[in-house]
Structures are given as C-alpha cells and as structure tokens.
Coordinates of C-alpha atoms in Angstrom, one line a residue:
M1 CA -24.6 -22.8 46.3
K2 CA -25.7 -24.9 43.6
V3 CA -29.0 -24.3 42.8
I4 CA -30.1 -26.7 39.7
A5 CA -33.8 -26.1 38.8
S6 CA -34.9 -29.7 35.9
T7 CA -37.8 -31.2 34.9
L8 CA -38.3 -34.1 32.8
N9 CA -39.9 -33.1 29.2
A10 CA -41.6 -35.2 27.5
K11 CA -39.9 -35.1 23.7
F12 CA -36.2 -33.6 23.2
I13 CA -37.8 -31.6 21.1
H14 CA -39.6 -29.9 23.8
T15 CA -38.4 -27.3 26.2
N16 CA -39.8 -25.6 29.6
L17 CA -40.8 -22.4 30.2
A18 CA -41.3 -23.1 33.4
I19 CA -37.9 -23.4 35.3
R20 CA -36.4 -20.2 33.5
Y21 CA -38.4 -18.1 34.9
L22 CA -37.7 -19.9 37.5
K23 CA -34.4 -19.1 37.0
A24 CA -35.3 -15.4 35.8
Y25 CA -36.3 -14.2 39.3
A26 CA -34.0 -15.8 40.8
A27 CA -31.0 -13.7 38.8
P28 CA -29.9 -11.8 40.0
E29 CA -29.4 -12.2 43.7
F30 CA -29.4 -16.3 43.3
E31 CA -27.2 -18.0 40.0
V32 CA -29.3 -21.3 38.3
E33 CA -28.8 -24.2 36.5
I34 CA -31.2 -25.6 34.7
A35 CA -30.9 -29.1 33.4
E36 CA -33.4 -30.6 31.4
Y37 CA -34.4 -34.6 30.1
T38 CA -37.3 -36.4 28.3
I39 CA -39.2 -38.6 29.9
N40 CA -37.8 -41.6 27.7
D41 CA -33.9 -41.2 29.5
P42 CA -33.6 -44.1 31.8
V43 CA -33.8 -43.1 35.3
L44 CA -30.5 -43.8 36.4
N45 CA -28.7 -42.3 33.8
I46 CA -30.5 -38.5 34.8
A47 CA -29.6 -39.1 38.7
S48 CA -26.0 -39.5 37.8
D49 CA -25.9 -35.9 35.4
L50 CA -27.1 -34.3 38.7
F51 CA -25.3 -35.6 40.9
A52 CA -22.1 -35.4 39.0
K53 CA -23.3 -31.2 39.0
K54 CA -22.3 -31.3 42.5
P55 CA -26.1 -29.6 43.8
D56 CA -27.0 -28.7 47.1
V57 CA -30.7 -27.4 45.6
I58 CA -32.6 -29.3 43.0
G59 CA -36.4 -28.1 42.3
F60 CA -38.3 -30.1 39.8
S61 CA -41.0 -28.7 37.6
C62 CA -44.0 -31.5 37.5
Y63 CA -46.4 -32.4 35.5
I64 CA -49.1 -35.4 34.8
W65 CA -46.7 -36.7 31.7
N66 CA -43.0 -36.5 34.1
I67 CA -44.7 -36.7 37.8
E68 CA -44.1 -41.0 38.3
E69 CA -40.7 -41.0 36.6
T70 CA -39.5 -38.1 38.4
V71 CA -40.6 -39.6 41.5
K72 CA -38.0 -43.1 40.0
V73 CA -35.5 -40.1 40.0
I74 CA -35.7 -38.7 43.2
Q75 CA -36.1 -41.5 45.0
I76 CA -32.1 -42.8 43.7
L77 CA -30.9 -39.0 44.6
R78 CA -32.0 -39.5 48.3
K79 CA -30.1 -42.2 48.5
I80 CA -26.5 -41.2 46.8
L81 CA -27.3 -37.0 47.3
P82 CA -28.5 -37.2 51.2
D83 CA -27.8 -33.7 51.8
A84 CA -29.4 -32.4 49.2
V85 CA -32.7 -30.1 49.5
L86 CA -35.4 -31.5 46.9
I87 CA -38.3 -29.7 45.9
L88 CA -41.0 -30.1 44.0
G89 CA -43.3 -27.8 41.3
G90 CA -45.7 -27.2 38.9
P91 CA -49.6 -28.3 38.3
E92 CA -49.5 -32.0 39.5
V93 CA -48.1 -31.3 43.2
S94 CA -50.1 -28.0 43.4
Y95 CA -53.4 -29.5 43.7
D96 CA -52.5 -32.9 46.6
V97 CA -50.1 -31.4 48.7
I98 CA -50.6 -33.1 51.8
Y99 CA -50.3 -36.3 49.4
W100 CA -47.0 -35.7 48.0
L101 CA -45.6 -35.4 51.1
K102 CA -47.0 -37.9 52.5
R103 CA -47.0 -40.2 49.3
L104 CA -42.8 -39.4 48.6
P105 CA -41.1 -38.3 52.3
E106 CA -37.6 -38.0 50.3
I107 CA -38.5 -34.8 49.2
N108 CA -38.0 -31.3 51.7
Y109 CA -40.5 -28.6 50.6
I110 CA -43.1 -28.3 47.6
V111 CA -43.3 -25.2 45.7
I112 CA -48.0 -24.5 45.4
G113 CA -48.9 -23.5 42.4
E114 CA -47.0 -19.8 40.9
G115 CA -43.5 -20.7 41.6
E116 CA -41.9 -18.1 40.8
A117 CA -41.8 -15.7 43.7
T118 CA -42.0 -18.2 46.1
F119 CA -39.4 -20.6 44.6
K120 CA -36.6 -17.0 44.8
E121 CA -37.9 -17.0 48.9
L122 CA -37.5 -20.5 49.6
L123 CA -33.5 -20.2 48.4
A124 CA -33.3 -16.8 50.6
H125 CA -34.7 -19.3 53.6
L126 CA -31.9 -21.9 52.3
A127 CA -29.4 -19.9 51.9
G128 CA -29.9 -18.1 56.0
G129 CA -32.3 -15.4 55.2
K130 CA -35.4 -15.9 56.3
T131 CA -37.3 -18.6 58.7
I132 CA -39.3 -20.7 57.0
T133 CA -42.8 -19.3 58.7
D134 CA -42.3 -16.6 55.6
V135 CA -42.3 -17.9 52.8
M136 CA -45.5 -18.4 51.7
G137 CA -47.1 -20.5 49.2
I138 CA -44.9 -24.3 50.3
G139 CA -45.8 -26.7 51.3
F140 CA -43.1 -29.2 53.6
M141 CA -44.2 -32.3 56.8
E142 CA -42.4 -31.0 60.4
N143 CA -42.5 -33.5 63.7
G144 CA -44.4 -35.8 60.8
K145 CA -47.5 -33.9 60.4
P146 CA -48.6 -31.9 56.9
V147 CA -48.0 -27.9 56.6
I148 CA -48.9 -26.0 54.2
N149 CA -48.2 -21.4 55.0
P150 CA -50.4 -19.3 53.4
I151 CA -50.5 -18.7 49.4
R152 CA -49.0 -16.3 48.1
P153 CA -50.9 -13.3 46.0
K154 CA -50.2 -13.6 42.5
I155 CA -47.5 -11.8 41.0
D156 CA -47.9 -8.3 38.8
L157 CA -47.2 -10.1 35.8
R158 CA -46.1 -6.9 33.5
E159 CA -42.9 -6.8 36.1
M160 CA -41.8 -10.3 34.7
P161 CA -38.2 -10.7 33.5
S162 CA -37.9 -12.3 30.0
P163 CA -36.7 -16.4 30.9
F164 CA -35.8 -15.9 27.3
R165 CA -31.9 -14.4 27.2
F166 CA -29.8 -17.4 28.6
P167 CA -26.8 -17.5 26.1
E168 CA -27.0 -21.8 26.9
D169 CA -29.9 -22.0 24.6
I170 CA -29.5 -20.1 21.5
P171 CA -27.3 -22.9 20.4
N172 CA -31.2 -24.9 20.5
L173 CA -33.9 -22.9 19.6
S174 CA -33.3 -23.6 15.8
K175 CA -34.3 -27.8 16.9
R176 CA -37.2 -27.0 19.9
V177 CA -40.1 -26.1 20.3
T178 CA -39.9 -22.0 22.1
Y179 CA -42.8 -21.8 24.1
I180 CA -43.9 -18.5 25.2
E181 CA -46.6 -16.7 27.4
T182 CA -48.3 -13.7 27.0
S183 CA -51.3 -13.9 29.5
R184 CA -51.9 -16.3 32.3
G185 CA -55.2 -17.9 33.6
C186 CA -58.7 -18.8 31.9
P187 CA -62.1 -16.7 31.3
F188 CA -63.8 -19.9 31.3
S189 CA -64.9 -22.6 33.7
C190 CA -64.9 -26.2 32.7
Q191 CA -64.9 -28.7 35.3
F192 CA -61.3 -30.8 33.3
C193 CA -58.7 -28.6 32.7
L194 CA -56.4 -27.2 35.5
S195 CA -57.0 -23.5 33.8
S196 CA -60.4 -23.5 35.3
I197 CA -58.9 -23.3 39.3
E198 CA -57.8 -20.2 38.2
V199 CA -60.2 -17.4 38.0
G200 CA -59.2 -14.2 36.1
V201 CA -57.2 -13.4 33.2
R202 CA -54.1 -11.6 33.4
Y203 CA -51.0 -10.2 30.7
F204 CA -47.2 -9.7 30.4
N205 CA -46.1 -6.4 29.6
R206 CA -46.7 -7.0 26.0
E207 CA -43.8 -4.2 24.2
N208 CA -42.1 -6.8 26.2
I209 CA -43.1 -9.3 24.5
K210 CA -42.7 -8.5 21.4
E211 CA -38.9 -8.1 21.9
D212 CA -38.1 -11.3 23.6
I213 CA -39.8 -12.6 19.9
R214 CA -38.1 -10.6 18.0
Y215 CA -35.0 -12.1 20.0
L216 CA -36.0 -15.3 19.6
M217 CA -36.7 -15.5 15.6
K218 CA -32.8 -13.6 15.1
N219 CA -30.7 -16.5 17.1
G220 CA -33.2 -18.7 15.1
A221 CA -36.8 -19.8 16.4
K222 CA -38.0 -21.5 14.3
T223 CA -41.5 -22.9 16.0
I224 CA -42.5 -21.0 18.6
K225 CA -46.3 -22.6 21.0
F226 CA -47.8 -19.8 22.7
V227 CA -49.6 -21.3 26.2
D228 CA -52.5 -19.0 26.7
R229 CA -54.8 -20.8 27.2
T230 CA -57.2 -18.3 25.7
F231 CA -55.2 -16.3 23.1
N232 CA -58.3 -14.4 21.6
I233 CA -60.0 -13.5 24.8
S234 CA -59.7 -10.1 24.7
R235 CA -59.5 -8.8 19.6
S236 CA -57.5 -5.5 20.3
Y237 CA -55.2 -7.9 22.4
A238 CA -55.1 -10.5 19.4
M239 CA -54.6 -8.7 16.6
E240 CA -52.2 -6.0 17.7
M241 CA -50.2 -9.7 18.4
F242 CA -51.0 -10.8 15.1
Q243 CA -50.3 -8.0 13.6
F244 CA -46.6 -7.8 15.2
L245 CA -46.2 -11.7 13.5
I246 CA -47.2 -10.7 10.7
D247 CA -45.2 -7.3 10.5
E248 CA -41.6 -9.0 11.8
H249 CA -41.9 -13.0 11.3
V250 CA -38.4 -14.4 9.9
P251 CA -39.5 -16.5 6.9
G252 CA -39.3 -20.4 8.1
T253 CA -40.9 -18.8 11.1
V254 CA -44.4 -20.5 12.5
F255 CA -46.3 -19.5 15.8
Q256 CA -49.0 -22.0 17.5
F257 CA -51.9 -20.5 19.6
E258 CA -54.7 -22.0 21.7
I259 CA -57.9 -20.0 20.2
T260 CA -61.5 -20.3 21.8
G261 CA -62.8 -20.9 18.1
D262 CA -67.0 -19.5 18.8
I263 CA -65.7 -16.3 19.7
M264 CA -63.4 -15.6 17.1
R265 CA -64.8 -12.8 15.0
P266 CA -65.8 -12.8 11.6
E267 CA -63.2 -9.7 10.7
V268 CA -60.4 -11.2 12.5
I269 CA -60.5 -14.4 10.4
E270 CA -60.4 -11.8 7.4
F271 CA -58.2 -10.1 8.8
L272 CA -56.0 -13.1 8.7
N273 CA -57.3 -15.0 6.0
E274 CA -55.9 -11.7 3.5
N275 CA -52.3 -10.2 5.9
A276 CA -51.0 -13.9 7.5
P277 CA -48.6 -15.2 4.3
K278 CA -50.0 -18.8 4.2
G279 CA -48.0 -20.9 7.1
L280 CA -47.6 -19.0 9.3
F281 CA -49.9 -19.0 12.1
R282 CA -51.0 -22.3 14.0
F283 CA -54.1 -23.2 15.8
E284 CA -55.4 -25.2 18.0
I285 CA -59.2 -25.3 19.0
G286 CA -60.3 -27.7 21.7
V287 CA -64.0 -28.4 20.8
Q288 CA -64.6 -31.2 22.9
S289 CA -68.0 -32.2 22.6
T290 CA -70.6 -31.2 20.4
N291 CA -73.8 -33.1 23.1
D292 CA -74.4 -30.0 25.5
L293 CA -76.1 -32.4 28.6
T294 CA -72.5 -32.7 28.1
N295 CA -70.3 -29.1 27.8
E296 CA -73.3 -28.1 30.5
L297 CA -71.7 -30.8 33.3
V298 CA -68.6 -29.6 32.6
K299 CA -69.7 -26.2 32.8
R300 CA -68.1 -25.6 29.3
R301 CA -70.2 -23.0 27.2
Q302 CA -70.0 -23.3 23.3
N303 CA -72.0 -22.5 20.1
F304 CA -70.5 -24.6 17.8
E305 CA -72.2 -23.2 15.2
K306 CA -70.9 -20.5 15.8
L307 CA -67.0 -22.9 16.3
T308 CA -68.2 -24.2 12.7
R309 CA -68.1 -21.0 10.6
T310 CA -64.8 -20.4 12.3
V311 CA -63.1 -23.5 11.6
T312 CA -64.6 -23.0 7.7
M313 CA -63.5 -19.4 8.0
V314 CA -60.6 -19.9 8.5
K315 CA -60.1 -23.2 5.7
D316 CA -61.4 -21.5 3.4
G317 CA -58.4 -18.8 3.2
G318 CA -55.9 -21.3 3.4
K319 CA -53.6 -20.0 4.9
I320 CA -53.8 -21.7 8.6
V321 CA -53.2 -25.2 9.6
Q322 CA -55.4 -25.9 12.0
H323 CA -55.6 -28.3 14.8
L324 CA -58.8 -29.9 16.5
D325 CA -59.3 -31.8 19.7
L326 CA -62.3 -34.0 21.3
I327 CA -62.0 -35.9 24.5
A328 CA -64.3 -39.1 24.8
G329 CA -65.2 -40.1 28.2
L330 CA -66.7 -37.0 29.1
P331 CA -69.7 -36.9 31.7
E332 CA -72.9 -39.0 29.4
E333 CA -70.9 -39.1 26.7
D334 CA -71.7 -42.3 26.0
Y335 CA -70.6 -44.9 22.2
N336 CA -72.8 -44.2 20.3
S337 CA -73.1 -39.4 21.4
F338 CA -69.8 -39.8 22.0
R339 CA -69.5 -41.0 17.1
K340 CA -72.0 -38.6 16.2
T341 CA -68.9 -35.8 18.0
F342 CA -66.7 -37.4 16.8
N343 CA -68.1 -37.4 13.4
D344 CA -69.5 -33.4 13.8
V345 CA -65.9 -32.4 14.3
F346 CA -64.8 -33.9 11.2
A347 CA -67.3 -32.9 8.6
L348 CA -65.1 -29.8 9.3
K349 CA -62.6 -31.6 8.1
P350 CA -59.0 -29.8 9.7
E351 CA -56.0 -31.1 9.6
E352 CA -55.6 -32.2 12.3
L353 CA -58.2 -34.0 14.6
Q354 CA -56.6 -34.9 18.3
L355 CA -58.2 -37.8 20.1
G356 CA -58.0 -37.9 23.4
F357 CA -59.0 -39.9 26.6
L358 CA -60.6 -37.7 30.2
K359 CA -57.9 -37.4 32.5
M360 CA -59.1 -37.2 36.4
L361 CA -57.0 -34.7 36.3
R362 CA -55.7 -33.0 40.7
G363 CA -57.0 -30.2 41.7
T364 CA -60.5 -30.4 39.1
G365 CA -63.9 -30.0 40.0
L366 CA -64.7 -32.9 37.1
R367 CA -62.4 -35.0 39.3
I368 CA -64.2 -33.9 43.2
S369 CA -67.2 -35.3 41.9
A370 CA -66.1 -37.9 40.0
K371 CA -68.6 -40.6 42.2
Q372 CA -71.6 -38.8 41.0
F373 CA -71.0 -39.9 37.6
G374 CA -69.5 -43.0 38.4
Y375 CA -66.5 -42.9 37.2
T376 CA -63.5 -45.2 37.7
Y377 CA -59.6 -44.3 37.5
M378 CA -56.0 -45.4 36.6
D379 CA -54.4 -44.2 40.5
H380 CA -50.8 -42.8 39.1
A381 CA -50.6 -40.3 36.2
P382 CA -51.6 -40.2 34.5
Y383 CA -55.2 -40.4 35.7
E384 CA -57.0 -41.6 32.2
I385 CA -60.6 -43.0 32.7
L386 CA -61.3 -46.8 32.9
G387 CA -65.2 -45.9 32.9
N388 CA -68.2 -44.2 33.8
N389 CA -71.8 -44.6 33.7
V390 CA -72.6 -44.9 30.4
I391 CA -69.8 -45.9 28.5
D392 CA -67.6 -49.3 30.0
F393 CA -63.8 -50.0 29.3
N394 CA -65.1 -52.0 26.5
D395 CA -66.1 -48.3 24.8
I396 CA -63.1 -46.9 25.4
L397 CA -60.9 -50.2 24.5
K398 CA -62.6 -49.3 20.8
I399 CA -62.6 -45.4 20.5
K400 CA -58.8 -46.1 21.3
Q401 CA -58.3 -48.5 18.4
V402 CA -59.9 -44.6 16.8
E403 CA -56.9 -43.3 17.6
D404 CA -54.7 -45.3 16.1
V405 CA -55.7 -45.2 13.0
L406 CA -56.9 -41.5 12.5
E407 CA -53.2 -39.9 14.0
K408 CA -51.2 -42.9 10.8
Y409 CA -54.1 -42.6 8.3
W410 CA -55.6 -38.8 9.1
N411 CA -53.6 -36.6 10.7
N412 CA -49.9 -37.6 8.4
H413 CA -51.6 -37.1 5.6
R414 CA -49.9 -39.8 3.5
M415 CA -53.0 -41.2 2.2
D416 CA -55.0 -37.9 1.9
N417 CA -57.6 -38.3 -1.0
A418 CA -58.1 -42.5 -1.0
V419 CA -58.9 -41.4 2.8
E420 CA -60.9 -38.9 1.8
Y421 CA -63.3 -40.2 -0.7
I422 CA -63.2 -44.2 1.6
V423 CA -64.8 -42.2 4.4
S424 CA -67.3 -39.9 2.3
T425 CA -67.9 -42.9 -0.1
C426 CA -67.3 -46.0 1.3
F427 CA -69.1 -46.3 4.5
E428 CA -72.3 -44.9 6.6
T429 CA -69.7 -41.9 9.2
P430 CA -66.1 -41.3 8.6
F431 CA -66.4 -42.6 12.2
D432 CA -67.6 -46.4 10.8
F433 CA -64.7 -46.3 8.8
F434 CA -61.9 -45.3 11.8
Q435 CA -63.6 -48.2 13.4
R436 CA -63.5 -50.6 12.1
F437 CA -60.3 -50.2 10.0
G438 CA -58.9 -49.6 14.2
A439 CA -60.7 -52.8 15.1
Y440 CA -59.7 -54.8 11.9
W441 CA -55.4 -53.2 13.2
D442 CA -56.3 -54.9 16.2
Q443 CA -56.9 -58.2 15.3
Q444 CA -53.7 -58.8 13.1
G445 CA -52.3 -57.8 16.0
W446 CA -50.2 -54.3 14.3
S447 CA -50.9 -52.9 17.4
R448 CA -47.8 -54.0 18.8
I449 CA -46.0 -54.4 15.2
G450 CA -43.6 -51.0 13.7
H451 CA -44.3 -50.4 10.3
Q452 CA -43.2 -48.5 7.3
L453 CA -44.6 -46.4 4.4
E454 CA -45.1 -47.9 2.5
D455 CA -47.0 -51.1 5.3
L456 CA -49.8 -48.5 6.1
F457 CA -50.7 -48.9 1.9
I458 CA -50.5 -53.1 2.0
R459 CA -53.1 -52.5 5.2
L460 CA -55.2 -50.4 4.2
Q461 CA -55.8 -52.5 0.9
Q462 CA -55.8 -56.1 2.8
F463 CA -58.4 -54.2 5.3
L464 CA -60.7 -52.8 2.1
R465 CA -61.1 -56.5 0.3
E466 CA -60.3 -58.6 2.9
E467 CA -64.2 -56.9 4.4
N468 CA -64.8 -56.4 0.7
V469 CA -66.1 -53.1 1.2
E470 CA -67.6 -51.6 -1.6
G471 CA -66.1 -48.9 -3.4
R472 CA -62.2 -50.4 -3.1
A473 CA -61.3 -50.0 -6.9
I474 CA -61.3 -46.4 -6.7
A475 CA -60.1 -46.5 -3.6
E476 CA -57.4 -47.9 -3.9
G477 CA -56.5 -46.0 -7.1
L478 CA -56.8 -43.2 -5.3
M479 CA -54.3 -44.4 -2.4
K480 CA -51.6 -45.3 -5.4
F481 CA -52.1 -42.4 -6.9
D482 CA -51.3 -40.5 -2.9
Y483 CA -48.5 -42.4 -3.3
L484 CA -47.4 -41.6 -5.8
L485 CA -47.4 -38.1 -5.1
N486 CA -46.3 -38.3 -1.4
I487 CA -42.6 -39.8 -2.3
R488 CA -39.0 -38.7 -2.9
Y489 CA -37.7 -40.0 -6.1
K490 CA -38.5 -43.3 -7.9
P491 CA -39.6 -46.3 -5.6
R492 CA -37.7 -49.6 -6.7
K493 CA -41.1 -51.2 -5.5
P494 CA -43.9 -50.1 -5.2
W495 CA -46.7 -52.0 -2.4
W496 CA -49.3 -53.0 -5.7
K497 CA -48.4 -55.9 -8.3
P498 CA -47.8 -54.9 -11.9
S499 CA -49.9 -53.0 -13.3
L500 CA -48.9 -54.5 -17.0
K501 CA -46.2 -56.3 -17.7
K502 CA -42.3 -55.8 -18.9
E503 CA -43.9 -55.4 -22.9
E504 CA -46.7 -54.0 -22.6
K505 CA -44.7 -51.2 -20.4
A506 CA -41.4 -51.1 -23.2
Y507 CA -44.6 -50.6 -26.4
I508 CA -46.7 -48.1 -24.7
Y509 CA -43.1 -45.5 -23.6
K510 CA -42.0 -45.8 -27.6
A511 CA -45.1 -44.6 -28.3
V512 CA -44.1 -41.9 -25.6
L513 CA -41.1 -41.5 -27.0
A514 CA -41.9 -40.8 -30.4
K515 CA -44.9 -38.7 -29.4
P516 CA -43.8 -37.1 -25.7
E517 CA -47.6 -34.8 -27.0
M518 CA -49.7 -38.0 -26.0
A519 CA -48.4 -37.4 -22.3
G520 CA -49.4 -33.3 -22.1
S521 CA -47.5 -30.5 -23.2
A522 CA -46.2 -30.1 -19.8
F523 CA -43.9 -33.1 -20.1
A524 CA -43.5 -32.7 -24.2
R525 CA -41.1 -30.0 -22.5
L526 CA -39.0 -32.3 -20.1
Q527 CA -37.3 -33.6 -23.0
L528 CA -36.8 -36.8 -21.3
K529 CA -34.3 -39.5 -23.9
E530 CA -35.2 -42.9 -23.7
R531 CA -32.9 -43.7 -20.9
D532 CA -34.4 -41.2 -18.7
L533 CA -37.5 -42.6 -19.0
F534 CA -36.4 -45.0 -18.1
K535 CA -35.2 -44.9 -15.5
H536 CA -37.3 -42.1 -13.7
T537 CA -40.6 -42.3 -14.0
I538 CA -43.3 -44.9 -13.4
L539 CA -45.8 -46.0 -15.8
E540 CA -49.7 -47.2 -15.0
L541 CA -53.0 -47.4 -14.9
F542 CA -55.8 -46.7 -12.9
P543 CA -59.1 -47.3 -12.7
F544 CA -60.8 -43.8 -12.7
S545 CA -59.4 -40.6 -15.6
I546 CA -56.8 -39.5 -13.8
S547 CA -57.1 -36.0 -16.4
D548 CA -60.6 -35.7 -14.7
Y549 CA -59.4 -35.1 -11.2
L550 CA -56.8 -33.6 -11.4
Q551 CA -59.2 -31.1 -13.6
S552 CA -61.9 -31.2 -11.5
G553 CA -61.1 -33.3 -7.8
R554 CA -64.2 -35.2 -10.3
I555 CA -64.5 -39.9 -10.2
V556 CA -65.0 -40.6 -13.6
S557 CA -65.4 -44.3 -13.4
Q558 CA -62.7 -44.3 -17.2
P559 CA -59.9 -46.6 -16.9
S560 CA -56.8 -44.1 -17.5
M561 CA -53.1 -44.3 -17.7
A562 CA -50.3 -42.3 -16.1
L563 CA -46.6 -41.6 -16.7
V564 CA -45.4 -40.1 -13.4
Y565 CA -42.1 -39.0 -13.3
F566 CA -39.1 -38.0 -10.0
D567 CA -37.4 -35.3 -11.2
P568 CA -33.7 -36.9 -10.3
A569 CA -32.2 -32.8 -9.1
D570 CA -35.1 -32.9 -5.5
G571 CA -37.0 -36.0 -6.3
R572 CA -40.2 -34.4 -6.7
S573 CA -43.0 -36.2 -8.1
S574 CA -45.6 -34.7 -11.0
L575 CA -48.6 -37.0 -12.6
F576 CA -48.5 -36.7 -16.6
P577 CA -52.1 -38.5 -17.6
L578 CA -51.3 -39.9 -21.1
A579 CA -53.8 -38.3 -23.8
K580 CA -57.4 -40.1 -23.5
K581 CA -57.5 -40.6 -27.4
Q582 CA -54.4 -42.3 -27.7
A583 CA -54.5 -44.2 -24.3
T584 CA -57.7 -45.7 -24.7
N585 CA -56.2 -47.0 -28.5
M586 CA -53.8 -48.5 -26.2
R587 CA -56.5 -49.8 -23.3
K588 CA -57.7 -52.3 -25.8
R589 CA -54.8 -54.3 -26.5
L590 CA -53.4 -54.0 -23.2
I591 CA -55.9 -54.0 -20.6
H592 CA -57.3 -57.0 -19.8
D593 CA -57.7 -55.9 -16.3
I594 CA -57.5 -53.0 -13.6

C-alpha cells in the first residue's frame, strides 16, 4: 500500500511538522512518503506529481492558508486517481467536519484533531486489519449521511517518536525553517484562537527534544521555530531550555519562540540579557489589543503594563529581536480605539510590528458568537472579517493602507533613522503618519505595481513634499543617511538630485586629498589615492550636523558635509563627516541651497 502525507506550505522555506509526525508514528508498520508543495505551485502540477507517485492513499494537512488550493488539487486527483483513498486532517477541517464531508464528496475520510494515532489506525483499516467502527477520531460519509466516530483520547506526548530523523530532509535543513514543538495546548482562552479549544498543556519528553535539537544543528539547521503556543508558561521549563540552547547552540543558528509577554519574569529576561549571544533568540509576542473591554470580551487576560516592562527590558538588553502582533477588528475595537492600540504598541519600538486582521476561524468562540457583534466575514478561507457593529469595511481598508506601508517602511528596516524622525516629529502620532502615507500610496496606484529599493525613497520623498510635511528637509537628509549606510557598493546614480556641481566636488576632493585629516583620523588611515577617492566615495551635503547626529543622535540644524566610503572588498559603507571648521569655510563658498 503506497501512502503519501502531503501539504501545501505558504512558502518554499516552510516545512510541515504535522505530516512528519504522521510518518514517524506510522512506522514501522507503514511506510509513509512525504510530498510538500506550496500554495503558489500550479494545482495541475501538484496533482500530476502526486499521480506519478502512484499512491493508494494520500493524506493532506489542511490550514486556512492552503485549504482552497488543496480542494482544487483533490478535485483533480479524484478524476485521475479514482481508486485512491483521499484523507484530510488538520485544524481547518477538524472543527466543522460535517461541512467538509458535504462540500467535498471527493474525499473518503477526515481525521479529527490530533492525528498521529488516528491516521495509523485508519491505515490499518485500509490494509484490512481493523473495521472502520474501531477507528476513533474520524469522519466519513455512509449511505449519504455523515458519520463521526468517537473522539480519540489524547496521546502521551512523552512517548512520541521523533519527526526529524528522515535522511531525505537533511539536504534542506539549512535552507528552510524547521518547526519544533515541546508542548501542545494553551492555558489561555482567547476566543479568536484555535488553541483555546484544547484545555491544558501537555509536554513532550525534554531529553528527547534536546536530542532532536542537537541532531538538527549537527545537520545544518539554521532557523528553528518553536510552535508552542506559550513557550514560557512554565518558568522552570523555559529557563532549562534557554540554558540548554545557550550552552549547546551552533553559531549561525537562530531560535524563535512565541512568548506571552506579561507573564515573563524580570529575572528570566535579566538572565537572557546577560548570557544569551546576540541574535540567538527571536521572540514573537501577541499583543493584539490594548483595549480592556475588547480583551475582556475575547477572554484574553493581559497586563499591558507588565508586557511593556518585558518588551522594554528585552529591547534594552539588545540581544533578542522582538516581533509584536496586533489584530484589527476585535470586538468593540473601532477605528479610533485601534489607532490607540497601534500607538501604544508602536511606542515600544519593536523590531517588527505585524498588523493582522481578525479571521473567524472554524471552531472558535468568536465565530460561534459572530452575530452578537454584528460580524460579516469571507465565506471561504481565510475567513477574514469585512466589518462588525463598530468598524465598517471602509475603516478596514484604511487600516490595510497602514499595514502596507508599515511593512515596507518599518519592518524591513530600510530607513530606520528617517522613519523614527518622521513618526516622532512630523506627525501627531505614528499611526497618523502610516495612515496618511498609506492613503497617499494607494491613491497613487503604487499598491498595484512593483518597486525597487530606490523607489521606496523616491515615493516617500514625493509624499513629504506634496503633502508639505513640516520637517521634511531633515527627513530627506536622514533618508540619504539611511540609504548611504545600508546599501552595498557605491550607487551609480543616487535617487536624489546631486547636491554639488561637478566642479564643486572636484574642489572639495582636492582639499581632502591635500589634508585627509579634515574627514577624521579614521578616514586618513585609509590612505586613499586620488583614483580610489573618486571611484569608491560619495560626497554629500546634509541639512543637519552629521557629526552631532553620529555622536549623540541629536538633530542640530546646521548644514554639513560628509564623505561616504564604500569598501571595494565587501561593499560596506563608512561615513566620515568633514571637520566643522573646514566644512564651514567650504559651505560659505559652495552651499547655495540644501
């Protein structure tokens, strides 16, 4: 019996942990082949590849991001593999089994909930070793009516086999994200989340998990993401794992965790700040909303003051990158309330701030009580909301404009200094900047076209000028600063108009060659010849004192000059302010308008 466990990942770099557990648990009685694709692969190509494998049984792991594409694949497979047994499992089909059985007559079975033991017993039934009534935790159609067998008791996770010891996975470990879980379940009851459905938290065998991590690192894994819903629910367990990862990590490996921020103890953060190598850990913290009524309505217990303490301590430590999540569209969170939530969280200055939109997931309490709050939402996955009793679709579109430019201009860190200045100086609040710029971006039609790095600078410059934003001259100077420090190799043509004429540059370069100390001792030590000076440097004017900004981060409204040197060996740039006295004399001669 040829058995395949398959799924469609969101991206190629992702891997699916669930189908690997199915494969590991089914062995040695059944050999299961893994077949992973992405939602961007043509469905006919996926179906053709599966057809070529000549399977008897195909199981699909289903989620909101892949269910509609998976349905299309299944409908093709039923036509080209009429005798194959098609099985669905995963969170998207586990909580509305009758709906999926009726919608998809092409499938044979649905595995409900935790699937390892159920899938193995279902294979035993298909191989002739069990009757269908003995297989707990499945749904199927019989005589035109849906049948749901009794739900299976939870597995003892301490006895679970490793899902990582497959030789065929080794070549891709360094290229893809590896997902690992040390527990299942969540202690909280957030009504928008599927994890709230499973009561309690169960743990895997700690020593087995450590051996798996050692194996993954030894075989080249670079990014390991823990999918535990609340990794730090047990302080002692989290500390033990943090210590293990600090002691035994392989340089270049990064570990990411989902952390509940308001229960993180200060002593744990102090330990990490003192002992964790920089960049080893990434924290993902779900804030979702700072509206107390909203959090109460979705049964979300959150102390924002303690969460702020955690995020601030982690940020001050400078060791751990933080990713904070918001959800727009929660109950009683109208546009103005969400604006406050955004500003509350943005004030923490996380390295990444993800703005998502509420999805009415099957099985969640919020979907069940959708009418209470007047929700309308998409009929098909991902079931994103279209409005409710306090926020309409027009407001949702406005927030989507914020999301678009937030991703491009904050999360991607292309111009951190400029954006920091703009949101803190040029607009009443950060949200107002992203909203106005997002609306302008949309009006220009830029959402429908691609962009290069330089385009992002040009478009922000255009917005600042056309909207006559106060402080735009300093902002544009900081945009130049960010661009020159972050690009690799000297640009052929910068995105801004030249600040100096050709003969003016020649005059200043001549002065620098005669007295390189005017650009500082570090520049003088480079001992650049005339050819290298012209080939590997840029001379630029700024509307503020570059030396003061580099030393203290202060904006002093005093025009200045700087040389930017691009090392030909690696393309990295270094910025050297010209000495104030010499620069002042040259400004009198050269600077007409910055």
